[in-house]
Amino acid sequence: LASGVPVVFEPQGKKLEISSGITVLQSAIEAGVGIRSECGGKGICGKCKIAIKNADAVSKVTKTERKILSQSEINSGIRLACQTKIQRPVTVMVLAESRFGSSRLQVLGLERKAKPNPSVKKFHIVMPKPTLFDATPDFERLLAASAKCRPNDDLQIDHELLKTLPDSLRGSNWDVTVTLHDNKIIAIEPGDTTAEMFGFALDIGTSKIAGCLVDLRSGETVATGAIENPQVIYGEDILTRITFAMANKTNVKTLQKLAVEAANKVLQSSGKVDVDSNKIYEVVVVGNTAMHHFFLGIQPKYLALSPYVPAIKRSINLPAKELHLKVNKRAITTILPNIAGFVGADAVADVLTTGIQESKNLSLLIDVGTNTEVFLGNSEDVLCCSCASGPAFEGGHIKHGMKALTGAIEKVRISSEIEVEYETIDDARPGGLCGSAVIDVVAEMLRNKIINRFGRFDSKRKIERFKRSNDVMEFVVAESAETATGKDVTITQKDVNETQLAKSAIYTGCSILMKRKNIEKKRINRVFIAGAFGNYLNPGNAKLIGLIPDVPTEKIRFVGNTALSGAKSALISKKMRKKATQIANSVRYLELANDPDFNFEFSKALLFP
Amino acid sequence: LASGVPVVFEPQGKKLEISSGITVLQSAIEAGVGIRSECGGKGICGKCKIAIKNADAVSKVTKTERKILSQSEINSGIRLACQTKIQRPVTVMVLAESRFGSSRLQVLGLERKAKPNPSVKKFHIVMPKPTLFDATPDFERLLAASAKCRPNDDLQIDHELLKTLPDSLRGSNWDVTVTLHDNKIIAIEPGDTTAEMFGFALDIGTSKIAGCLVDLRSGETVATGAIENPQVIYGEDILTRITFAMANKTNVKTLQKLAVEAANKVLQSSGKVDVDSNKIYEVVVVGNTAMHHFFLGIQPKYLALSPYVPAIKRSINLPAKELHLKVNKRAITTILPNIAGFVGADAVADVLTTGIQESKNLSLLIDVGTNTEVFLGNSEDVLCCSCASGPAFEGGHIKHGMKALTGAIEKVRISSEIEVEYETIDDARPGGLCGSAVIDVVAEMLRNKIINRFGRFDSKRKIERFKRSNDVMEFVVAESAETATGKDVTITQKDVNETQLAKSAIYTGCSILMKRKNIEKKRINRVFIAGAFGNYLNPGNAKLIGLIPDVPTEKIRFVGNTALSGAKSALISKKMRKKATQIANSVRYLELANDPDFNFEFSKALLFP
């Protein structure tokens, strides 16, 4: 079975070759990818749903599948893994619902307290009925009654809402609740509905789409949800997706549709609490600049071509309906502003949450991802850059790397006797290494001199856990007997080198910012590390491998997904929203590619400290 | 042939009964309705197009018709008069293109000079290309270049335009013309297109839809056009159409669609001049309140039910695209404000054009139509009312009445020897009497004592032109030998009574306004008479029959279709647009139905003076 057709499983990123004609489910078992299958592959339970990008690569939809899948699912390329036979090279997207265990993607990071003062407001009014002596037109009657609640506002009404205004006012016996977004009337509901006022914060990440449902009155999070970004089927990294989008306008729409559908799924999963989606009046969105363009259906081509220019910097408001988000039909979608081509609204949200631009203290903020954004500064000035750190810290480009899902090894210690201890997410049998474990392993190997400063394996040492595969050195972290896949989970010479490239990119960003602002590391008061892996990261190990500058550990804070937290704070507070615009306008961007010291700093940082 | 199936021809309003099975063309000849038929009814020339509301009332579409008509025409109920046999009661709409001669509907009335300062602005900018050292996002780059032309504006961009911004800026080599509507960017065109900036003013009348294409730079009218309002198929009067609309939501949409399609036809007919419809950036619309609601697709039900409340008073801006108007896809439609249920944006435009609210002189303004709006006042205060004058002055409810089309008698004189002289529109053979002729005939009959103060025919007099038909007295205005139809054009006892009702309604409006404002007629400095028939009206005769107060003729001015002129002035001047809002907000409305003196005044006014 080990030759022939290449198959890639996403989001796990598992690759293998199989012989033509076996089912996706069999291949998944082969690859150690967990797919639910309660009926044992009989096509009855419908639990093993997957998405196939290229329908031609697999067998045709069977009658059995037609009984289980909706036409809409079939049109979207959804199949049952147990019924689908692989014929040609294919990428299989395992749907979240079909995966074993639950994803441990952290949804909300550090939150910043903000007094609720959302753009969305509600007020309940009762109007006098019209008479021949007071035939004030309906809308002006509504305005007159509203004036008691909103004395200084010139309220605007949407045309579609105006069309039904005469019937809706009479149908509710002139007793309604008006919902505003700023000065725009977006809903007129019968009776008093002021108690139900919700919003949604959304973080469109390259690999993950996360959201939280918020009670706009209290500012409290009601529910959270996250799923893999289904765009991964068109490329794990941003550049591949942009290349796909560049081919034609349909592709831009395809990527937009995938992002929106995923956002709707997050909305639905969050909506399992008892909240009517019609009572969600605003969606605040952040994402990196490419995700921003994809989500809005803007041609992203020029983000990928020098000089990497985004279409827009400023915040955008548009009807949620235009994006087909499943919320109130007149809800508003607000996209927070971008800073530069590689520093998007998600990074603005990071700065907003950590408040580094409001403090006199000097802070360093690092949001680790495929692109890592680094900010350095304080209330006087903040300078930022973007580092092409690659996916190593998200488990990508690492032989046994995986995302922070159930079964991922997240912490590793290696004793001086080269004994390995590890912890996995949900205490499941290990399936691979997530980002924090990669850092731990590399740091522990360095500490125990298994690798040297250049990252080279000390192949002369007699270490039981060493093995060779195709003449490449590997270090076994979890042995086949312990793992979910029945295969060793290892770290290879190449994995160590990938980690060096990634940490070097980030460190270079930090050091060039320090140079350009003429700041020595001892003057840095705080280091914020954001990103999905943040909370599990060992700061000592991060310093040890030279991922971050060597500052006292007590100055380091892991803040998690501050992008979503920042979106949430902009959702509940107009003041925070205004700050987001100030951040986008005031933070200075440094293009590393232009910096004369970049190459020197980068090659210097490649070595371990 | 004179018994059986009732048929009504619109817009002529001709009614007759025919025997089942004869063609529409034969019936039209019978009714004296001119329909073009170059091939003599062989179904070849395609000139005799008509619209049938109820397809079941006539024979099925023939193969001959399918050769001539498009599927879209057939779906819209368009037929060939020569091929369509009448089987049941039916209303036949004779399309404008199928009528003999051309309509002499006056399009633009008195115009008010206004310095061009439209909401639409254009400016040409050339931007520096982005570099790695200046990677300002596209929209912010556009704003920076625009700031030289629009230093104080916070410009907004439409989401759809943003989507294509990256390509359009690069495609035009960073050399574009920006079109604004207020502070909203509605177009970005390559190169310098500042020379092409057009707008359209539209008057949606109950019976007629008129428009003018305007060069927004100079304020000059480039072209005008007008067609019958095709909604007439669902009722000649407003109430019938509202009743139709009340039945269900589809009917509201049907009426909206008809109005919009007609507006597009007017646009197209005006567009025969060399103007690209993509260069039309704004459409300013006026109409009475019912037409306003129909055009916007707003449920008009409550306009017809006491207390006659419109949905909205204030001016509305919406994308022209939402209404499917065939102009630039991001053009704005501006609907001027209403005053009250029966005093709409068209009346606001009348006041705007005549400027009565800005002068110290006391003015009386009468816009004659099926509903006649009357205004009295000056810069201190203007009071207005609406009079249910009926369609008599538009040729409706008059046996041989017709609209002011080719062949309509428009002026009549009767000598003391009871010899009749008349003039027809386009000097064509007479087909009927238009409004001004009805007034002339009644006045001349009164002057010559053919009728008395009560409107009664003096049947004792031996007058050759007297005749009786079904025991009703008639006076022959044009004899059968002279007419287009080969039948006498007469005025009947009933026609005289209809005229009395109409003139009494208008006079009562005038006199109650004078009473409520405590103004005697000698204090009135100016009388403005607006309406489609205005320019041909004999002021002496209007006074003689008591249509308007007896003021010196030199104070009377016919101003024509000031509704359209007012829309045009709001199109070319923001100042005028602001004045329109001031008028809607400041003019006081008097509900005649509430006035204690109404019945007394009305019955008093029924008599001729």
PDB file of N, CA, C and O in Angstrom, chain A residues 23 93 124 177 216 223 234 491-493 502 555 589:
ATOM      1  N   THR A  23     -10.449   3.407   0.186  1.00  0.00           N
ATOM      2  CA  THR A  23     -11.334   4.492   0.596  1.00  0.00           C
ATOM      3  C   THR A  23     -10.561   5.537   1.397  1.00  0.00           C
ATOM      4  O   THR A  23      -9.484   5.264   1.927  1.00  0.00           O
ATOM      5  N   MET A  93     -10.183  17.197   3.208  1.00  0.00           N
ATOM      6  CA  MET A  93     -10.407  18.059   4.359  1.00  0.00           C
ATOM      7  C   MET A  93     -11.332  17.304   5.311  1.00  0.00           C
ATOM      8  O   MET A  93     -12.468  17.010   4.950  1.00  0.00           O
ATOM      9  N   HIS A 124     -37.112  51.365  23.654  1.00  0.00           N
ATOM     10  CA  HIS A 124     -38.515  50.986  23.515  1.00  0.00           C
ATOM     11  C   HIS A 124     -39.369  52.251  23.507  1.00  0.00           C
ATOM     12  O   HIS A 124     -39.211  53.117  24.354  1.00  0.00           O
ATOM     13  N   THR A 177     -39.708  48.406  19.630  1.00  0.00           N
ATOM     14  CA  THR A 177     -38.330  48.640  20.063  1.00  0.00           C
ATOM     15  C   THR A 177     -37.497  48.941  18.825  1.00  0.00           C
ATOM     16  O   THR A 177     -37.548  48.205  17.845  1.00  0.00           O
ATOM     17  N   LEU A 216     -24.459  42.478  24.389  1.00  0.00           N
ATOM     18  CA  LEU A 216     -23.967  43.852  24.244  1.00  0.00           C
ATOM     19  C   LEU A 216     -24.366  44.748  25.411  1.00  0.00           C
ATOM     20  O   LEU A 216     -23.811  45.826  25.573  1.00  0.00           O
ATOM     21  N   ALA A 223     -21.061  32.785  24.477  1.00  0.00           N
ATOM     22  CA  ALA A 223     -20.611  31.513  23.923  1.00  0.00           C
ATOM     23  C   ALA A 223     -19.425  31.773  23.014  1.00  0.00           C
ATOM     24  O   ALA A 223     -19.249  32.896  22.516  1.00  0.00           O
ATOM     25  N   TYR A 234      -7.510  25.184  -0.381  1.00  0.00           N
ATOM     26  CA  TYR A 234      -6.842  25.892  -1.489  1.00  0.00           C
ATOM     27  C   TYR A 234      -5.453  26.390  -1.080  1.00  0.00           C
ATOM     28  O   TYR A 234      -4.944  27.337  -1.661  1.00  0.00           O
ATOM     29  N   ILE A 491      11.311  13.983  15.980  1.00  0.00           N
ATOM     30  CA  ILE A 491      11.693  15.287  15.452  1.00  0.00           C
ATOM     31  C   ILE A 491      12.949  15.035  14.633  1.00  0.00           C
ATOM     32  O   ILE A 491      13.846  14.301  15.058  1.00  0.00           O
ATOM     33  N   THR A 492      12.993  15.611  13.423  1.00  0.00           N
ATOM     34  CA  THR A 492      14.086  15.287  12.514  1.00  0.00           C
ATOM     35  C   THR A 492      15.082  16.430  12.441  1.00  0.00           C
ATOM     36  O   THR A 492      14.816  17.551  12.913  1.00  0.00           O
ATOM     37  N   GLN A 493      16.228  16.137  11.831  1.00  0.00           N
ATOM     38  CA  GLN A 493      17.233  17.185  11.573  1.00  0.00           C
ATOM     39  C   GLN A 493      16.579  18.346  10.812  1.00  0.00           C
ATOM     40  O   GLN A 493      16.773  19.507  11.136  1.00  0.00           O
ATOM     41  N   ALA A 502      12.359  29.672  11.581  1.00  0.00           N
ATOM     42  CA  ALA A 502      11.192  30.360  12.133  1.00  0.00           C
ATOM     43  C   ALA A 502      11.592  31.281  13.275  1.00  0.00           C
ATOM     44  O   ALA A 502      11.215  32.459  13.311  1.00  0.00           O
ATOM     45  N   LYS A 555       8.775  39.267  33.106  1.00  0.00           N
ATOM     46  CA  LYS A 555       8.293  40.310  32.185  1.00  0.00           C
ATOM     47  C   LYS A 555       7.491  39.721  31.012  1.00  0.00           C
ATOM     48  O   LYS A 555       6.876  40.448  30.244  1.00  0.00           O
ATOM     49  N   TYR A 589       5.001  51.412  10.382  1.00  0.00           N
ATOM     50  CA  TYR A 589       5.341  50.087   9.845  1.00  0.00           C
ATOM     51  C   TYR A 589       6.730  50.117   9.237  1.00  0.00           C
ATOM     52  O   TYR A 589       7.064  51.038   8.493  1.00  0.00           O
TER      53      TYR A 589
END
